[in-house]
XYZ file of C-alpha atoms in Angstrom:
484
model
C 5.647 20.725 -12.338
C 4.072 17.274 -11.855
C 7.326 15.556 -12.902
C 9.364 17.036 -10.050
C 10.518 15.112 -6.964
C 9.398 16.090 -3.458
C 12.750 17.749 -2.743
C 12.465 19.746 -5.995
C 8.911 20.815 -5.125
C 10.043 21.738 -1.616
C 12.866 23.886 -3.013
C 10.458 25.603 -5.447
C 8.050 26.407 -2.600
C 10.755 27.629 -0.221
C 12.356 29.763 -2.949
C 8.949 31.293 -3.845
C 9.130 29.973 -7.403
C 5.577 28.691 -6.954
C 2.982 28.965 -4.188
C 1.292 26.013 -2.526
C -2.059 27.314 -3.819
C -0.719 27.277 -7.405
C 0.820 23.823 -6.959
C -2.351 22.439 -5.389
C -4.513 23.921 -8.141
C -2.223 22.349 -10.748
C -2.868 18.883 -9.287
C -6.599 19.541 -8.798
C -6.801 20.488 -12.486
C -5.048 17.229 -13.436
C -7.472 15.260 -11.250
C -10.447 16.991 -12.909
C -8.945 16.229 -16.321
C -8.070 12.546 -15.811
C -10.087 11.082 -12.942
C -13.089 10.438 -15.179
C -10.901 8.016 -17.143
C -9.036 6.384 -14.255
C -11.552 6.477 -11.365
C -8.585 6.859 -9.001
C -10.312 9.188 -6.510
C -13.531 8.520 -4.597
C -13.593 11.972 -3.003
C -11.752 15.129 -4.114
C -11.466 17.678 -1.285
C -10.887 20.739 -3.461
C -12.104 23.438 -1.057
C -10.294 21.936 1.932
C -7.104 21.458 -0.121
C -6.996 25.122 -1.156
C -7.570 26.227 2.451
C -4.665 24.011 3.582
C -2.538 25.407 0.747
C -3.250 29.006 1.852
C -2.230 28.101 5.416
C 0.960 26.498 4.046
C 1.779 29.619 2.022
C 1.463 31.698 5.192
C 3.975 29.422 6.975
C 6.308 29.578 3.972
C 6.142 33.382 3.913
C 6.931 33.516 7.638
C 9.873 31.084 7.188
C 8.211 28.653 9.620
C 7.648 25.872 7.064
C 8.982 22.327 7.215
C 10.446 20.357 4.309
C 7.072 19.027 3.094
C 4.929 22.069 3.947
C 2.669 22.980 1.043
C 3.189 19.766 -0.924
C -0.061 17.993 -1.931
C -0.752 14.282 -1.421
C -3.558 11.736 -1.727
C -4.819 9.454 1.053
C -6.125 5.945 0.494
C -9.800 6.002 1.534
C -9.126 3.712 4.489
C -7.706 6.461 6.719
C -10.225 8.385 8.826
C -10.278 12.061 7.851
C -12.294 14.338 10.132
C -15.313 15.821 8.386
C -14.641 13.923 5.141
C -16.266 10.719 3.906
C -14.203 7.629 4.739
C -15.797 4.830 2.743
C -13.271 1.971 2.402
C -14.781 1.776 -1.113
C -17.852 0.053 0.341
C -21.563 0.764 0.208
C -21.464 -0.109 3.916
C -19.558 3.123 4.705
C -20.679 5.277 1.778
C -22.243 7.829 4.139
C -19.693 7.562 6.973
C -18.116 10.928 7.833
C -15.174 10.293 10.144
C -15.380 12.244 13.436
C -11.596 12.227 13.908
C -8.321 12.000 11.994
C -6.185 8.871 11.789
C -2.754 9.379 13.369
C -1.141 9.138 9.900
C -3.437 11.907 8.641
C -2.763 13.990 11.763
C 1.028 13.686 11.352
C 0.848 14.594 7.669
C -1.381 17.601 8.430
C 1.045 18.740 11.147
C 3.832 18.621 8.559
C 1.827 21.184 6.559
C 1.006 18.919 3.610
C -2.144 19.422 1.530
C -4.747 16.651 1.138
C -6.113 16.491 -2.426
C -8.663 13.765 -1.659
C -9.319 10.097 -0.891
C -8.339 7.399 -3.368
C -10.265 4.384 -4.588
C -9.371 0.884 -3.361
C -10.611 -2.677 -3.167
C -13.550 -2.847 -0.765
C -12.217 -2.928 2.822
C -8.772 -3.557 1.250
C -9.825 -7.044 0.118
C -8.529 -7.649 -3.389
C -5.500 -7.522 -5.665
C -6.937 -5.713 -8.676
C -9.139 -2.836 -7.421
C -12.125 -4.511 -9.038
C -14.071 -5.021 -5.770
C -14.702 -1.301 -5.098
C -18.373 -0.308 -4.798
C -17.438 2.826 -6.777
C -16.184 0.812 -9.735
C -12.758 -0.434 -10.806
C -9.668 1.754 -11.089
C -7.847 1.721 -14.428
C -4.102 1.366 -14.875
C -2.636 4.500 -16.540
C -0.159 2.314 -18.459
C -3.063 0.487 -20.160
C -6.608 1.433 -19.203
C -7.863 -2.034 -20.186
C -5.806 -3.459 -17.312
C -5.955 -3.406 -13.517
C -3.650 -1.207 -11.406
C -3.299 -3.884 -8.718
C -4.792 -3.702 -5.267
C -5.931 -2.984 -2.766
C -4.205 0.437 -2.969
C -4.999 0.704 -6.683
C -6.416 4.220 -6.515
C -3.282 5.628 -4.901
C -1.148 3.709 -7.421
C -3.088 4.949 -10.458
C -3.138 8.528 -9.140
C 0.634 8.438 -8.671
C 1.392 6.792 -12.033
C -0.712 9.424 -13.834
C 0.915 12.192 -11.751
C -2.405 13.275 -10.232
C -0.544 13.611 -6.916
C 3.169 13.900 -6.067
C 2.946 11.265 -3.301
C 0.285 9.090 -1.667
C -0.472 6.873 1.308
C -1.390 3.208 1.038
C -1.886 0.211 3.286
C -0.454 -3.277 2.950
C -2.047 -6.370 4.533
C -0.682 -8.946 2.088
C 0.975 -6.875 -0.623
C -1.462 -4.001 -1.164
C 1.236 -1.321 -1.425
C 3.903 -3.373 -3.187
C 1.846 -5.231 -5.818
C 0.098 -2.117 -7.242
C 3.450 -0.303 -7.094
C 4.870 -3.074 -9.261
C 1.975 -2.907 -11.732
C 2.069 0.918 -11.940
C 5.836 1.630 -11.912
C 6.084 3.108 -8.404
C 8.239 2.814 -5.304
C 6.049 1.417 -2.531
C 7.193 0.579 0.994
C 5.486 -1.625 3.570
C 7.277 -0.830 6.847
C 7.892 -3.163 9.782
C 4.661 -3.984 11.641
C 4.280 -1.343 14.370
C 6.544 1.283 12.740
C 3.551 3.424 11.671
C 0.407 3.875 13.764
C -2.740 2.003 12.734
C -5.011 4.276 14.810
C -7.791 5.555 12.574
C -6.892 3.153 9.758
C -10.007 1.029 9.282
C -9.009 -2.523 10.141
C -9.016 -5.484 7.756
C -6.650 -7.926 9.500
C -5.213 -6.245 12.583
C -2.069 -8.380 12.946
C -1.108 -7.824 9.281
C -2.223 -4.285 8.327
C 0.472 -1.627 7.968
C 0.419 1.850 6.398
C 3.193 3.088 4.138
C 4.197 5.549 1.417
C 3.663 5.195 -2.328
C 6.012 7.440 -4.273
C 7.814 8.018 -7.552
C 11.201 7.280 -5.999
C 12.866 5.850 -2.904
C 13.975 9.373 -1.970
C 10.375 10.625 -2.022
C 9.256 7.607 0.029
C 11.981 8.416 2.581
C 10.705 11.976 2.994
C 7.159 10.743 3.668
C 8.421 7.997 6.018
C 10.024 10.729 8.139
C 6.556 12.195 8.696
C 4.446 9.008 8.971
C 6.624 6.972 11.340
C 6.740 6.976 15.127
C 5.219 5.684 18.344
C 1.534 6.301 19.036
C 0.082 5.583 22.470
C -3.364 5.255 20.850
C -2.197 2.117 19.003
C -1.325 -0.799 21.279
C 0.717 -2.439 18.490
C 2.807 0.681 17.838
C 6.498 0.186 18.641
C 8.206 2.764 20.876
C 11.448 3.149 18.955
C 13.353 6.191 17.722
C 12.655 7.230 14.135
C 15.816 7.824 12.077
C 16.075 10.415 9.327
C 15.331 8.099 6.422
C 16.934 10.511 3.941
C 20.293 10.604 5.775
C 21.599 7.235 4.544
C 20.148 7.264 1.010
C 23.574 7.638 -0.618
C 25.433 5.050 1.497
C 27.638 2.630 -0.443
C 26.367 -0.853 -1.297
C 29.876 -2.365 -1.174
C 29.764 -5.602 0.814
C 25.965 -5.926 0.658
C 24.858 -9.572 0.533
C 21.620 -10.165 -1.371
C 19.670 -13.371 -0.819
C 17.783 -14.855 -3.782
C 15.144 -17.356 -2.605
C 14.897 -20.237 -5.060
C 11.176 -20.454 -4.210
C 10.635 -16.978 -5.731
C 12.030 -17.888 -9.153
C 10.224 -21.152 -9.869
C 6.933 -22.334 -11.302
C 4.201 -19.719 -11.737
C 6.523 -16.784 -12.442
C 6.148 -15.209 -15.891
C 9.555 -15.850 -17.560
C 9.582 -12.286 -18.932
C 9.191 -10.932 -15.395
C 11.920 -13.296 -14.186
C 14.328 -12.005 -16.845
C 13.550 -8.363 -15.982
C 14.044 -8.937 -12.244
C 17.267 -10.896 -12.792
C 18.653 -8.044 -14.933
C 17.845 -5.569 -12.140
C 19.611 -7.773 -9.580
C 22.689 -7.930 -11.867
C 22.872 -4.133 -11.609
C 23.357 -4.510 -7.858
C 26.164 -6.965 -8.494
C 27.915 -4.307 -10.610
C 27.495 -1.874 -7.700
C 29.496 -4.103 -5.346
C 26.825 -6.401 -3.890
C 27.219 -10.173 -3.558
C 24.459 -12.571 -4.618
C 23.668 -15.723 -2.652
C 20.985 -18.315 -3.322
C 18.905 -19.045 -0.224
C 15.822 -21.072 0.606
C 12.616 -20.084 2.353
C 11.234 -23.619 2.620
C 7.805 -22.698 3.996
C 6.945 -20.234 1.206
C 4.326 -22.686 -0.075
C 2.416 -22.309 3.202
C 2.082 -18.534 2.843
C -1.118 -18.273 0.789
C -3.131 -20.905 2.728
C -1.880 -19.483 6.040
C -2.760 -15.932 5.054
C -6.217 -16.917 3.820
C -7.060 -18.367 7.213
C -5.525 -15.627 9.399
C -6.689 -12.597 7.377
C -10.346 -13.697 6.889
C -10.570 -14.733 10.570
C -9.448 -11.282 11.658
C -11.640 -9.524 9.091
C -14.651 -11.543 10.275
C -14.047 -10.204 13.776
C -13.257 -6.617 12.721
C -16.222 -6.233 10.381
C -18.724 -7.575 12.909
C -19.167 -3.965 14.082
C -20.713 -3.085 10.706
C -24.224 -4.195 11.641
C -26.572 -1.362 10.742
C -26.753 -0.252 14.369
C -23.313 1.010 15.380
C -21.741 1.642 11.981
C -22.576 1.532 8.342
C -25.468 0.984 5.966
C -28.852 0.345 7.605
C -31.548 -1.617 5.793
C -34.927 0.082 5.387
C -37.967 -1.051 7.413
C -36.477 -4.093 9.188
C -39.031 -6.590 10.527
C -36.934 -7.392 13.582
C -33.344 -7.255 14.855
C -32.219 -10.327 12.902
C -33.681 -8.905 9.697
C -31.861 -5.628 10.374
C -28.531 -7.420 10.803
C -28.835 -9.774 7.844
C -30.189 -7.272 5.313
C -27.909 -4.418 6.380
C -24.816 -6.610 6.012
C -26.136 -8.378 2.919
C -26.831 -5.078 1.154
C -23.766 -3.239 2.485
C -20.971 -5.723 1.751
C -19.751 -6.841 -1.672
C -19.172 -10.433 -2.783
C -15.456 -10.682 -1.946
C -15.938 -9.210 1.532
C -18.802 -11.642 2.189
C -16.630 -14.528 0.999
C -13.845 -13.636 3.411
C -16.213 -13.056 6.334
C -17.717 -16.513 5.731
C -14.282 -18.187 5.547
C -13.117 -16.372 8.677
C -16.237 -17.087 10.689
C -15.953 -20.769 9.797
C -12.263 -20.869 10.785
C -13.060 -19.321 14.169
C -16.142 -21.412 14.920
C -16.283 -23.932 17.759
C -14.556 -27.168 16.798
C -12.570 -25.600 13.953
C -10.485 -22.951 15.747
C -7.675 -25.375 16.635
C -7.758 -27.087 13.247
C -7.561 -23.871 11.205
C -6.745 -20.609 12.993
C -4.354 -22.060 15.576
C -2.637 -24.215 12.928
C -2.297 -21.174 10.648
C -0.603 -19.233 13.454
C 1.845 -22.110 13.906
C 2.618 -22.037 10.164
C 3.107 -18.296 10.472
C 5.844 -18.880 13.030
C 7.581 -21.299 10.650
C 7.498 -18.681 7.885
C 8.947 -16.073 10.244
C 11.689 -18.486 11.344
C 12.664 -19.041 7.681
C 13.373 -15.328 7.302
C 15.389 -15.140 10.511
C 17.533 -18.063 9.373
C 18.068 -16.370 6.014
C 19.072 -13.067 7.619
C 21.934 -14.839 9.405
C 23.535 -15.223 5.956
C 22.282 -12.209 3.949
C 21.504 -8.513 4.485
C 18.405 -8.290 2.289
C 16.289 -10.592 0.148
C 15.312 -9.791 -3.456
C 12.889 -11.244 -5.952
C 9.849 -10.356 -8.056
C 7.026 -8.386 -6.452
C 4.314 -10.004 -8.579
C 4.153 -13.093 -10.782
C 3.085 -11.075 -13.836
C 2.591 -7.548 -15.180
C -0.857 -5.950 -15.004
C -3.636 -8.267 -16.213
C -6.868 -7.412 -17.995
C -10.127 -6.608 -16.211
C -12.190 -9.723 -15.529
C -9.255 -12.058 -16.168
C -9.164 -13.378 -12.594
C -12.440 -12.260 -11.007
C -14.152 -15.620 -11.570
C -11.284 -17.539 -9.957
C -10.658 -16.312 -6.389
C -7.678 -18.648 -5.944
C -5.928 -17.236 -9.032
C -6.506 -13.745 -7.629
C -5.173 -14.795 -4.198
C -1.994 -16.143 -5.844
C -1.270 -12.597 -7.093
C 0.220 -11.940 -3.648
C 2.298 -15.109 -3.344
C 5.612 -13.198 -3.134
C 4.366 -10.414 -0.850
C 2.252 -12.195 1.774
C 5.219 -13.704 3.625
C 6.546 -10.339 4.772
C 3.189 -9.437 6.340
C 2.929 -12.785 8.110
C 6.439 -12.220 9.513
C 5.922 -8.490 10.175
C 8.992 -7.570 8.085
C 9.543 -4.474 5.919
C 9.285 -4.921 2.153
C 9.559 -2.552 -0.782
C 8.845 -2.674 -4.509
C 10.816 -0.508 -6.937
C 10.505 -0.143 -10.737
C 12.791 -2.664 -12.475
C 11.813 -2.442 -16.148
C 8.990 -3.194 -18.573
C 7.458 -6.170 -20.333
C 5.639 -5.189 -23.535
C 5.083 -1.662 -22.213
C 3.884 -2.799 -18.780
C 5.871 -2.114 -15.571
C 7.621 -4.800 -13.518
C 8.657 -4.381 -9.889
C 11.652 -5.696 -7.941
C 10.869 -6.592 -4.333
C 13.427 -5.954 -1.573
C 12.794 -7.469 1.880
C 14.740 -6.446 4.976
C 14.998 -7.444 8.609
C 12.933 -5.697 11.286
C 13.212 -1.875 11.249
C 15.573 -1.962 8.256
C 13.515 0.577 6.281
C 16.423 3.037 5.986
C 18.578 0.301 4.436
C 15.842 -0.675 1.983
C 15.382 2.952 0.922
C 19.154 3.314 0.518
C 19.278 0.179 -1.675
C 16.333 1.402 -3.766
C 17.773 4.895 -4.105
C 21.189 3.712 -5.273
C 19.531 1.570 -7.964
C 17.457 4.565 -9.069
C 20.640 6.608 -9.442
C 21.842 3.994 -11.952
C 18.556 3.550 -13.859
C 15.655 5.674 -15.062
C 12.759 3.199 -14.921
C 11.175 5.150 -12.050
C 11.094 8.324 -14.160
C 9.005 6.811 -16.966
C 5.463 8.167 -17.268
C 2.559 6.839 -19.398
C 2.345 8.858 -22.627
C -1.275 9.892 -22.068
C -0.426 11.562 -18.731
C 2.838 13.406 -19.469
């Protein structure tokens, strides 16, 4: 049952071949069996899930159910869930019970889906390996000595091990796409503003975007139909009609022009990954697409730009975690300053502290113009590069990550090496563009992802391009032996 697509599960539920309670229990049993090994879930909401499943079965019996009614999913523990701990994988929010639902959670609940629990992640979404979580690292189901990627590593590991049929993630600089690449998933970061950020705990507000993590482009399209749309509670939400993302999945790729940025295939890319990605792109050529080399000349500015903008915004967003309004409170403070410093010192992990310090420095008097303002100017240059490229090509393709999954501890002592993990994904966040990673093959038993970048609100086209590739290949159907 755990190897079926969302449409297959939907058909089974609607044809009464299985009940939502039975399906939900099947996944809860798999979580109980494997989560001790993987550490993919922080919180499992077993009682709540079975109640939601019973309600879904009632709707199914009354023929009032939607396409996804009764299908379980996992939420990254960054989305507020009413009455359930929402921790952001931090000691700071370990005891925080959200008083309301995020809009994404609300929409998914209204669709009749069943929440299995909240998945592990890098603390406050800051990391590329899921090693910064206060609850411990998440292990990659393809090799439990290796990282699953981050920050949405818990959702990625849960999906790869088939502990859930679909999951939510968030992407600030690659946090859906990079773990999707390392865990053999289809992960989509939509256009900034396509999906509401209300109730999604903020890291960097101008970069954060929620999206689906799935076993296929088709499954991602089904979840996009539910997650997308305008939300008046989010001032950055875009008021634009939501298409049926499944309607164009089978469209022809004849005449598609694919841009290959020379900057994405140069120094720093594992040659084995390069060969795998190039073979995947050749498949598109056989399907009628045209390849064209392009340049994104400001790609080299992406990492330094991101690591000024994102820490500056996180410094501002996390200032509310002070032991008074939100979060961990130090015991027996001597005075207000002691309360602030000890609460934040005890509540935040090392990587979060590092980024707060960088961001506070970049925003401080005398440095704002030199760092933050200059970074925003570089951001415009990066965005302009993409718009120039899209005058010549329909989509852009390249590797999602420089390498397959790496071993635990391999990059934790070198923050810059860890930051470079996102060198191919950061640009799309800085420009606000949609980007997707799909399974493209394996290197020594470890998954490799192909990244596809589109123009604004081109998600349906990206899903179509991913789906057509998945009709020609079976990489996305591979499952780690230990979790079959």
